[in-house]
Coordinates of C-alpha atoms in Angstrom, one line a residue:
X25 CA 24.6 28.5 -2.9
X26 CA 26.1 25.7 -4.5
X27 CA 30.1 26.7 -4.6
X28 CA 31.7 25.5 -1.3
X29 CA 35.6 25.9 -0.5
X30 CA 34.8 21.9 1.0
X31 CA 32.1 19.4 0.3
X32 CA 32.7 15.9 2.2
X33 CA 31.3 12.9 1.2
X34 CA 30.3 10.8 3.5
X35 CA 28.6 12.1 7.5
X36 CA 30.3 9.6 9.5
X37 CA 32.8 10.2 12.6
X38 CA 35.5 11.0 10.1
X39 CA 33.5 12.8 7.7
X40 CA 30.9 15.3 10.0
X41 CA 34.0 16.3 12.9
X42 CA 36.1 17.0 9.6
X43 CA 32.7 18.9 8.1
X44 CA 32.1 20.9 11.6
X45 CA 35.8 21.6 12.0
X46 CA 36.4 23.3 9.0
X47 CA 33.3 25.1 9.4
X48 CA 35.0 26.3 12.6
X49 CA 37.7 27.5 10.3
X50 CA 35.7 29.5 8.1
X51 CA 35.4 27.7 5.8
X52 CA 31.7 27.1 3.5
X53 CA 31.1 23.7 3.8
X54 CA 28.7 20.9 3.0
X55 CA 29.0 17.1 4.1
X56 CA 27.0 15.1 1.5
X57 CA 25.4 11.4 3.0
X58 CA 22.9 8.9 1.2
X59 CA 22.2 7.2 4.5
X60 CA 19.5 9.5 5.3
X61 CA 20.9 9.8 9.1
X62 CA 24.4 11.2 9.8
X63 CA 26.8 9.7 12.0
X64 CA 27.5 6.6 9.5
X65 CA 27.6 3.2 10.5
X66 CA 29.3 4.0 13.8
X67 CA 26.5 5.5 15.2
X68 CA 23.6 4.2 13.2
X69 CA 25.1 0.3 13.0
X70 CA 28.4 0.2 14.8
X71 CA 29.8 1.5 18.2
X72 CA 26.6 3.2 19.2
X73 CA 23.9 0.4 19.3
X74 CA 26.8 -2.3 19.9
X75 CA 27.8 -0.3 23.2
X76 CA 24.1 0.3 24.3
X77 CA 23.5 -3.7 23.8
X78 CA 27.1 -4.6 25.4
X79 CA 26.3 -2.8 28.3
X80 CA 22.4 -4.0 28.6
X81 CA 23.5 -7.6 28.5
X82 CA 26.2 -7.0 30.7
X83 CA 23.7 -5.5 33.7
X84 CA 21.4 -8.6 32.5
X85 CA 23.9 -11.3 33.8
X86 CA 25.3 -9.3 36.7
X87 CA 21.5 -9.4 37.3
X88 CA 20.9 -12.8 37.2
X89 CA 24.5 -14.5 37.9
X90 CA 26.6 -12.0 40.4
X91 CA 24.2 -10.1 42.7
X92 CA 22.4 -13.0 44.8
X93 CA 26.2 -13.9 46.2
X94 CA 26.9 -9.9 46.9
X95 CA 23.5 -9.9 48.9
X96 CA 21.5 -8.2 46.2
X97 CA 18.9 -10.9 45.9
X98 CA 16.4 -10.4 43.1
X99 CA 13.7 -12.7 42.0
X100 CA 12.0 -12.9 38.6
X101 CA 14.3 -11.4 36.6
X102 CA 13.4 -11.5 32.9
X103 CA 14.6 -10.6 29.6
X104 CA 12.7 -8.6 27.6
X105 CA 14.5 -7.9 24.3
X106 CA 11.8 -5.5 22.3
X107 CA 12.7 -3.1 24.9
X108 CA 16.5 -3.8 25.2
X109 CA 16.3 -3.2 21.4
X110 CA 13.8 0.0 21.7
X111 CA 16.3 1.7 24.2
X112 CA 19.3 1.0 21.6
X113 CA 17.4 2.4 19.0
X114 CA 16.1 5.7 21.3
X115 CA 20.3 5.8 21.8
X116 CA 20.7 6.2 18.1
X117 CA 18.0 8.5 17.4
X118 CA 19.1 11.2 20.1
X119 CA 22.7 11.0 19.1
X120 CA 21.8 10.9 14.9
X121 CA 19.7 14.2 15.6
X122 CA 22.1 15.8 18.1
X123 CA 25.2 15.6 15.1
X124 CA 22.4 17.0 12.8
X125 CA 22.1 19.9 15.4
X126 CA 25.7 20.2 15.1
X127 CA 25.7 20.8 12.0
X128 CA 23.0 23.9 12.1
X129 CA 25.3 25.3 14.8
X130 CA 28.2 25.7 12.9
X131 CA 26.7 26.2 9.5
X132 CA 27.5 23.1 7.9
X133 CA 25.0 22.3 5.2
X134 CA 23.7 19.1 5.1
X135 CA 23.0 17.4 1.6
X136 CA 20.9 14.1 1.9
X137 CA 21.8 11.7 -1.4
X138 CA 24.3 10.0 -3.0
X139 CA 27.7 12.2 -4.0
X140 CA 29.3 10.9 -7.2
X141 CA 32.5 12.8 -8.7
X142 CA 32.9 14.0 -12.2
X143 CA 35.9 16.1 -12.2
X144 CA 38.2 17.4 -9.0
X145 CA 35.7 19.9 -8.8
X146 CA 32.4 18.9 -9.5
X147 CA 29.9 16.5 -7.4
X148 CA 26.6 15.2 -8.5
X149 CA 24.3 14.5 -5.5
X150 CA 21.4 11.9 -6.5
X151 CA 18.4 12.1 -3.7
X152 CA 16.0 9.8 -5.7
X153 CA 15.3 11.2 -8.9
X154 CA 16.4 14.4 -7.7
X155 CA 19.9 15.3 -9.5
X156 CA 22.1 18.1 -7.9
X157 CA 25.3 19.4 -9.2
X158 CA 27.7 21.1 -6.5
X159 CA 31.1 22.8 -7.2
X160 CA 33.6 22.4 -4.4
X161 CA 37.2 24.1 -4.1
X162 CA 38.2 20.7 -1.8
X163 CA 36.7 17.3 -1.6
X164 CA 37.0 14.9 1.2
X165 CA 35.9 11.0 0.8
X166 CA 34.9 9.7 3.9
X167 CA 32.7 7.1 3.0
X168 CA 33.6 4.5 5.6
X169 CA 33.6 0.8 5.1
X170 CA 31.2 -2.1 4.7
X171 CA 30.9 -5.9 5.8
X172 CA 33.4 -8.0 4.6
X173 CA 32.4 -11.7 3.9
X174 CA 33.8 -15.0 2.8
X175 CA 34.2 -16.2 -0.9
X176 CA 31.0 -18.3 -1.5
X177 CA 28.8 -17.1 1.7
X178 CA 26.1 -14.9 1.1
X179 CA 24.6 -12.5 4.4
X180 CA 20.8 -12.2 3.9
X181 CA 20.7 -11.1 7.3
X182 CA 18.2 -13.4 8.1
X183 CA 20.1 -16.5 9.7
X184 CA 23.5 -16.1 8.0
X185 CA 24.3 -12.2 9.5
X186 CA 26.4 -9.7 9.6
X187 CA 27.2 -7.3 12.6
X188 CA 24.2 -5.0 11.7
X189 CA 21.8 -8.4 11.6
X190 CA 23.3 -9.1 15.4
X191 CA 22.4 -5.8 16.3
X192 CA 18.5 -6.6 15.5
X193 CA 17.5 -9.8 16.3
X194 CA 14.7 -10.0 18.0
X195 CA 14.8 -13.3 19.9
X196 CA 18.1 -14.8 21.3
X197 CA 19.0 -17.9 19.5
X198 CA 19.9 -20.9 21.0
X199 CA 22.8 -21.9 19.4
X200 CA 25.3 -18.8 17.7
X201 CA 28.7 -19.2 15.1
X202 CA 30.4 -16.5 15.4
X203 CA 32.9 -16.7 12.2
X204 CA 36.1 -14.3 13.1
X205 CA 37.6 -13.8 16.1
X206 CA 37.9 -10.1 16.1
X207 CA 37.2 -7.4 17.7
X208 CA 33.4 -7.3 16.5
X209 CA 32.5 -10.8 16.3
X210 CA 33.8 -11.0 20.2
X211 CA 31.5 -7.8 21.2
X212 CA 29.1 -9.6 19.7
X213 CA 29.1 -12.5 20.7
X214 CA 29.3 -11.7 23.9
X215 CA 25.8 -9.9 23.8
X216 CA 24.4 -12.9 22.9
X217 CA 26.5 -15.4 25.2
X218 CA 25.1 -13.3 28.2
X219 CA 21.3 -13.2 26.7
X220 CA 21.4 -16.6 26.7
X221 CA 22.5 -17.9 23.6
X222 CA 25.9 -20.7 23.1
X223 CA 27.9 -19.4 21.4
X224 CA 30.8 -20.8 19.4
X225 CA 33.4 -18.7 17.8
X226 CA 34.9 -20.3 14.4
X227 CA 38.9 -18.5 14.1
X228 CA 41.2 -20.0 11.3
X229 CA 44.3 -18.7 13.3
X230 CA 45.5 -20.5 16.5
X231 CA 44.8 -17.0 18.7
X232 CA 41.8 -14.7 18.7
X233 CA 42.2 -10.9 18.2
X234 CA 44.9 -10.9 15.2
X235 CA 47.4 -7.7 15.9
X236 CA 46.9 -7.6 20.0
X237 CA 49.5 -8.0 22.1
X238 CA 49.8 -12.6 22.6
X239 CA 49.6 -12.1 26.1
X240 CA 46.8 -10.5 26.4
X241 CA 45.2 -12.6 23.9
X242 CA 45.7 -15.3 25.0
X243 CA 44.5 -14.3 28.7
X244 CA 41.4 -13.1 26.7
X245 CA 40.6 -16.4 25.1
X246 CA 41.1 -18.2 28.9
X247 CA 38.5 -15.2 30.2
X248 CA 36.0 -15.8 27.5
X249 CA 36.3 -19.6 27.9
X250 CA 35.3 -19.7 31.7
X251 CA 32.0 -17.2 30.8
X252 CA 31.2 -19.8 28.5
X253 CA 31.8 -18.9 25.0
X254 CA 33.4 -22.2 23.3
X255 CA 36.1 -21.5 20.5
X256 CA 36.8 -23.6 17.4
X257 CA 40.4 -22.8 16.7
X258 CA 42.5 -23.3 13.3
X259 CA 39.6 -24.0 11.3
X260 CA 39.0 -22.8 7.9
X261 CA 35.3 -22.6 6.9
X262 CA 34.5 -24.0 4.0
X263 CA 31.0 -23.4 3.4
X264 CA 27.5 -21.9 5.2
X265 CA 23.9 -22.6 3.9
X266 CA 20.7 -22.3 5.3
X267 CA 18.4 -25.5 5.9
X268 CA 14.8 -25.9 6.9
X269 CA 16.6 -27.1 10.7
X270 CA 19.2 -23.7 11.0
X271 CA 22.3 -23.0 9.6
X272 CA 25.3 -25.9 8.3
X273 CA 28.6 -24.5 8.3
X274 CA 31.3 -27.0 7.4
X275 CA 35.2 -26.5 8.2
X276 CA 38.1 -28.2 7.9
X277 CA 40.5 -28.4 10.7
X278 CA 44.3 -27.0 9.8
X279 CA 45.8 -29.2 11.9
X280 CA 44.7 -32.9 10.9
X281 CA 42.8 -31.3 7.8
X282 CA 39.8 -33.4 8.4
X283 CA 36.6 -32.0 7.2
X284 CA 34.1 -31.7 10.2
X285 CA 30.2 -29.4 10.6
X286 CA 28.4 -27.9 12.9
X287 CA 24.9 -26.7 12.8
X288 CA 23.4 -23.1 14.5
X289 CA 20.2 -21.1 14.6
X290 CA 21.9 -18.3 13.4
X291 CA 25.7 -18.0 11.9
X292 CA 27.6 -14.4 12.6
X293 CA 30.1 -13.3 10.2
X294 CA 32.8 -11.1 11.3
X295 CA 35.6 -11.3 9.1
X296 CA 36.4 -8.0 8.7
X297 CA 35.4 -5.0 6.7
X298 CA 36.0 -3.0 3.4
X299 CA 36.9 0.0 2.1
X300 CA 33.3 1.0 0.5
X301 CA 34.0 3.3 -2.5
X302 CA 31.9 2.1 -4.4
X303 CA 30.2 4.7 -7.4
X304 CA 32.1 7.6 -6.7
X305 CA 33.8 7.7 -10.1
X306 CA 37.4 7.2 -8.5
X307 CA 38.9 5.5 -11.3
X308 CA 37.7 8.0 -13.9
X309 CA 38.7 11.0 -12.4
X310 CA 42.2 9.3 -11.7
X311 CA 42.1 8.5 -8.3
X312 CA 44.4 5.7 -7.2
X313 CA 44.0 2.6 -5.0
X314 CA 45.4 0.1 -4.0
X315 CA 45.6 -3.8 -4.0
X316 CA 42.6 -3.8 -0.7
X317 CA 40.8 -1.3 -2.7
X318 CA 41.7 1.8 -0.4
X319 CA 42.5 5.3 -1.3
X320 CA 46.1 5.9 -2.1
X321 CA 47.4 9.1 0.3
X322 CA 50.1 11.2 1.5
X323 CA 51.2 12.2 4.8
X324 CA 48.8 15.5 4.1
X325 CA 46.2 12.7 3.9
X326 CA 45.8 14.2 -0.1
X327 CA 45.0 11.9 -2.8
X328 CA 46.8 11.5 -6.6
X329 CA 44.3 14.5 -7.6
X330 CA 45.8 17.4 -4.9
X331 CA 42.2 19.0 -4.0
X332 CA 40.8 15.4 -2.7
X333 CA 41.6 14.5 0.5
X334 CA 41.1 10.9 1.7
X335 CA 40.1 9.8 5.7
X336 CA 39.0 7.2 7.6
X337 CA 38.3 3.3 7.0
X338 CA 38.7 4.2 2.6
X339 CA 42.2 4.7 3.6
X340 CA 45.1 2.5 5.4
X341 CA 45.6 1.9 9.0
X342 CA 43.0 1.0 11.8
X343 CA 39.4 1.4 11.2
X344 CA 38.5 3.0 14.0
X345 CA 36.0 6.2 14.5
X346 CA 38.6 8.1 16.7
X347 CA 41.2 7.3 14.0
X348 CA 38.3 8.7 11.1
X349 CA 37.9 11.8 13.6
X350 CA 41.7 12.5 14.4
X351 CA 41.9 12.5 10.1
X352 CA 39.2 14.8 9.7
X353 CA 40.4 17.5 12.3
X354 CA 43.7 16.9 10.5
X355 CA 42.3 18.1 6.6
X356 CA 40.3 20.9 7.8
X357 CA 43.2 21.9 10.0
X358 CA 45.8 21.6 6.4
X359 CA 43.0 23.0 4.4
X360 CA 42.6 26.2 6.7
X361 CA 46.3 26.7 6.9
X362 CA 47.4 25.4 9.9
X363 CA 49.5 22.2 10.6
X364 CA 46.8 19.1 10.8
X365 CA 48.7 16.1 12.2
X366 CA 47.6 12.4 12.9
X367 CA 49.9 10.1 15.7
X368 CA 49.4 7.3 14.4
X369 CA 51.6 5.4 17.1
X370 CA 48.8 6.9 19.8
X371 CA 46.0 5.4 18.7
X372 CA 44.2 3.4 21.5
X373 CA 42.4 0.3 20.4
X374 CA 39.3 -0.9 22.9
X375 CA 37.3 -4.0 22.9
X376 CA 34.3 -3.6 25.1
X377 CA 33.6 -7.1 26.7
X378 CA 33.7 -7.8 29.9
X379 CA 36.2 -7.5 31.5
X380 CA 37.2 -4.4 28.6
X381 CA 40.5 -5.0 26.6
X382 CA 42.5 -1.6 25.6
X383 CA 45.6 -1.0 23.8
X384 CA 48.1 1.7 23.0
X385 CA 51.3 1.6 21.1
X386 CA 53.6 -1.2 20.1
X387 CA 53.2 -5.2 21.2
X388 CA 55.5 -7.3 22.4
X389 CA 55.6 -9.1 19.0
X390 CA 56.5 -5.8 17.2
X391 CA 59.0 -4.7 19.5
X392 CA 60.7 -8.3 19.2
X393 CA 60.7 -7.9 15.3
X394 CA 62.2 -4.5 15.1
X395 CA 65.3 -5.8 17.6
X396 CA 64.1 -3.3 20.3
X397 CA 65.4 -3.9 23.6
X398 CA 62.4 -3.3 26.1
X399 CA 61.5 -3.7 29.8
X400 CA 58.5 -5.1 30.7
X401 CA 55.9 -3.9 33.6
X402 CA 53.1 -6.0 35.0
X403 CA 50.3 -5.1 37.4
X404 CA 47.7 -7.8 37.9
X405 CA 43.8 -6.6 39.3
X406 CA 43.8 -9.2 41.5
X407 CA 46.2 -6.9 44.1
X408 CA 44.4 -3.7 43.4
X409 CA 41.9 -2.9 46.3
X410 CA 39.4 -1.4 44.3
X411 CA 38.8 -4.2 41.4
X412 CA 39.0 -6.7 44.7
X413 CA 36.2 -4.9 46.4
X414 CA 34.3 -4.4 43.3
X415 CA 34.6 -8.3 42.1
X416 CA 36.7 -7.4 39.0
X417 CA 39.5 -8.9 39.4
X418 CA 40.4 -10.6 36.2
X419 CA 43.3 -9.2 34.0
X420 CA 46.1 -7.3 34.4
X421 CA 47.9 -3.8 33.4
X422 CA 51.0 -4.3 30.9
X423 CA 53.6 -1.9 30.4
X424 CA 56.3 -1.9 27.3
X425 CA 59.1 0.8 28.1
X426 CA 62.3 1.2 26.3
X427 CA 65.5 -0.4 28.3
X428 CA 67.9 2.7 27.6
X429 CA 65.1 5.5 27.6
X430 CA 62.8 4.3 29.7
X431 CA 60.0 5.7 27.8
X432 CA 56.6 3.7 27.2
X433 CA 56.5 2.1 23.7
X434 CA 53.5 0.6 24.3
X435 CA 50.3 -0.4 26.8
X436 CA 48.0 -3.0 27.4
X437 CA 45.3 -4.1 29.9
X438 CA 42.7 -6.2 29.8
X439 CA 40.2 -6.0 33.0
X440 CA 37.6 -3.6 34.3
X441 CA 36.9 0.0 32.9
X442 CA 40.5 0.2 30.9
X443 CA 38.5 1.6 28.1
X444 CA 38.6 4.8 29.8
X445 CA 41.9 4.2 31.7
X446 CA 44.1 3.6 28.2
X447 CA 43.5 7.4 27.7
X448 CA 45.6 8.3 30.6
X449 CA 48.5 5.9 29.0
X450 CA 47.5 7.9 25.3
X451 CA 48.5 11.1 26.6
X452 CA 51.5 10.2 28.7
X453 CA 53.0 8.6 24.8
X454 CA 51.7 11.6 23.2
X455 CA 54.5 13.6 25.7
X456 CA 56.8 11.3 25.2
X457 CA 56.4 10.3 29.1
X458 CA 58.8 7.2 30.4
X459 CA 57.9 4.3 33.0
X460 CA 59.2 6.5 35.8
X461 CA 57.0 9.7 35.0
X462 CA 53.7 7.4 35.2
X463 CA 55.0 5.6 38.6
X464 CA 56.3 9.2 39.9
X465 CA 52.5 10.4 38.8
X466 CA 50.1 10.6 42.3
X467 CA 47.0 8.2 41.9
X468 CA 44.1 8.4 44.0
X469 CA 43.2 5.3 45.9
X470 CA 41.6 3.1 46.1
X471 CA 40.8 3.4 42.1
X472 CA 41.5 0.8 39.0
X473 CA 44.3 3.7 37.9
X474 CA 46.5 3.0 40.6
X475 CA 47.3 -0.7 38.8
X476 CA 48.5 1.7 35.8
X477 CA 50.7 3.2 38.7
X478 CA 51.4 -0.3 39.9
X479 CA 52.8 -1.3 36.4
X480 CA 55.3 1.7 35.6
X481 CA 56.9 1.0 39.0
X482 CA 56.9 -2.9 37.9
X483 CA 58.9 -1.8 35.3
X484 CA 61.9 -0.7 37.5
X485 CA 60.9 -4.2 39.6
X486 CA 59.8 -2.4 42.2
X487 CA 56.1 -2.8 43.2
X488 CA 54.5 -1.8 46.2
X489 CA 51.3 -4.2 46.6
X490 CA 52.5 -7.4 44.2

């Protein structure tokens, strides 16, 4: 019972699809997770609970701000934030249970506690003061990532927080830092902004989202600005501490390198996250890392000891739960024989605001740096019917296509629903499609996909409705 040909540690997206998927394969596998829910901080702490608030808040102030002037006129609306919080929570529950259902579907065993290795073979599970030993033929890490702070500050998730404190607070605070100007502090933030709360994001760089496309950034920013979320640009915090009154955080500003503060109810910080490895035994056993503290691995996704495989945020690249899942289908796929394989130039990115941001592919800025010649394609919302009709007009689609080939190096939108429409722009890079095969593609109108349509033609300067 307690030889598998794979144990994974870790039951997040990138650890229970790999688990399941292997399982498929017929393979006898465990997934091994100390959180005492699977799904890992995705769907207990991350995407889940952030999505179900996002989209809460979002209905909130279309409530309250949009409806009376499109002739829906309500009266007494009213905020009631145990129950916006007891609906995220019912959210996670179903979904933590249904991967746990999963799992007794395809056979995967389930091992609650804390997986520690001793050899390339041989996991200790600790459940309490309960000590397990398992023997495994493979081993996947998948142990995900954790909160990243600043030197000096200290999250007691109280009133300085991290992501997982913004999840739960249970009033909405008047006045809200938001330190990082990232993809999770802007979700975030946003809640909050909509709720009620001003909100002031603290970025030492002179754009938000680091890595996105400039353009769209910087159209981002303007968006995010007229909703009413103020932005404290080029500033390099210094210091946060807790007084009777709220929060202090002094900064110094980069550009005249004065020393200014601020004070908040509550400070955010969103700086980023870690590679969270911590206790496995990595170093004894001889696994290598490197200078950000994640897992060294090969194309095959294999570690420096051949049987340990690697996925998800404890290795390089985005961390992202479709990127953890993609990985996991990958080593199951290797381990089983067949030819697992990550795109790593198709991953879509999504920031889910409002209006959403998505992207796909290169940037304008990396295209530049690697001398690529490139066309560019631009379709604004403003011109599509059905954004005009709906009152989502804000943003546009943007299209990256090679000059000689033609073929789409890279995509990115910001405006309504292109979380889901980036998937469309996914697939066509994934077959190596060019501007003309999207613009030659029939869309049905009036929808927000016809802008995507829009774009590819703008590419060849020839746009119907701009």
């Amino acid at each position: 019972m307690d030889n598998f040909d794979l144990v994974v540690i870790g039951g997040g997206p990138g650890g229970y699809v790999c688990a399941i998927r292997a399982a498929q394969l017929g393979l006898k596998t465990a997934c091994v997770e100390s959180r005492g829910t699977l799904g890992g901080t995705c769907l207990n702490v991350g995407c889940i609970p952030s999505k179900s608030l996002l989209n809460l808040s979002e209905n909130y102030q279309r409530a309250k701000k949009d409806f009376n002037k499109q002739g829906i006129e309500i009266e007494g609306i009213k905020l009631n934030i145990d129950k916006m919080m007891s609906n995220k929570n019912k959210s996670v529950q179903v979904l933590t249970k249904g991967v746990e259902f999963l799992f007794k579907k395809n056979k995967v065993t389930y091992i609650k506690g804390k997986g520690v290795l001793f050899s390339k073979n041989d996991i200790v599970v600790y459940d309490n003061n309960k000590k397990t030993n398992y023997k495994a033929k493979n081993i996947v890490i998948a142990t995900g990532s954790s909160v990243a702070s600043l030197p000096g500050i200290e999250i007691d998730e109280k009133n300085i927080i991290s992501s997982t404190g913004a999840l739960s607070l249970n009033n909405v605070p008047k006045k809200l830092a938001v330190i990082g100007g990232g993809y999770i502090g802007l979700e975030m933030g946003s809640v909050w902004s909509r709720l009620g709360s001003n909100v002031t994001v603290i970025e030492y760089l002179d754009h938000i989202t680091p890595g996105m496309d400039r353009e769209i950034s910087n159209e981002f920013k303007k968006i995010l600005s007229k909703q009413g979320i103020n932005f404290k640009m080029e500033a390099k915090v210094n210091q946060v501490k807790s007084s009777s009154s709220g929060v202090l955080i002094n900064y110094t500003d980069v550009k005249s390198s004065k020393d200014e503060s601020l004070e908040f109810d509550k400070v955010l910080v969103s700086v980023g996250r870690k590679p969270y490895t911590e206790g496995l035994n990595l170093s004894k056993i001889g696994i290598k890392k490197d200078s950000k503290g994640r897992i060294e691995v090969n194309s095959k996704l294999q570690t420096s000891i051949n049987n340990i495989y690697a996925i998800g945020d404890v290795i390089k690249g985005p961390m992202l739960a479709h990127k953890a899942e993609e990985e996991g289908i990958a080593v199951a796929e290797i381990l089983a024989g067949q030819a697992g394989h990550v795109n790593y130039d198709v991953i879509p990115g999504v920031i889910y605001t409002s209006p959403e941001v998505a992207t796909v592919g290169k940037t304008e800025e990396q295209l530049k740096e690697e001398n690529k010649s490139y066309k560019v394609g631009k379709f604004p919302f403003l011109a599509n019917s059905r954004a005009k009709v709906n009152n989502e007009t804000e943003g546009f689609v943007k299209i990256l296509a090679d000059s000689k080939t033609d073929k789409v190096l890279g995509v990115h939108i910001i405006g309504p629903h292109c979380g889901d429409m980036i998937a469309e722009m996914a697939l066509a890079m994934e077959f190596g499609a060019s501007a003309e095969d999207i613009a030659r593609t029939c869309h049905a109108h009036p929808t927000h996909t016809e802008a995507i349509k829009e774009a590819a033609l703008a590419v060849d300067k020839r746009p119907i409705h701009f």
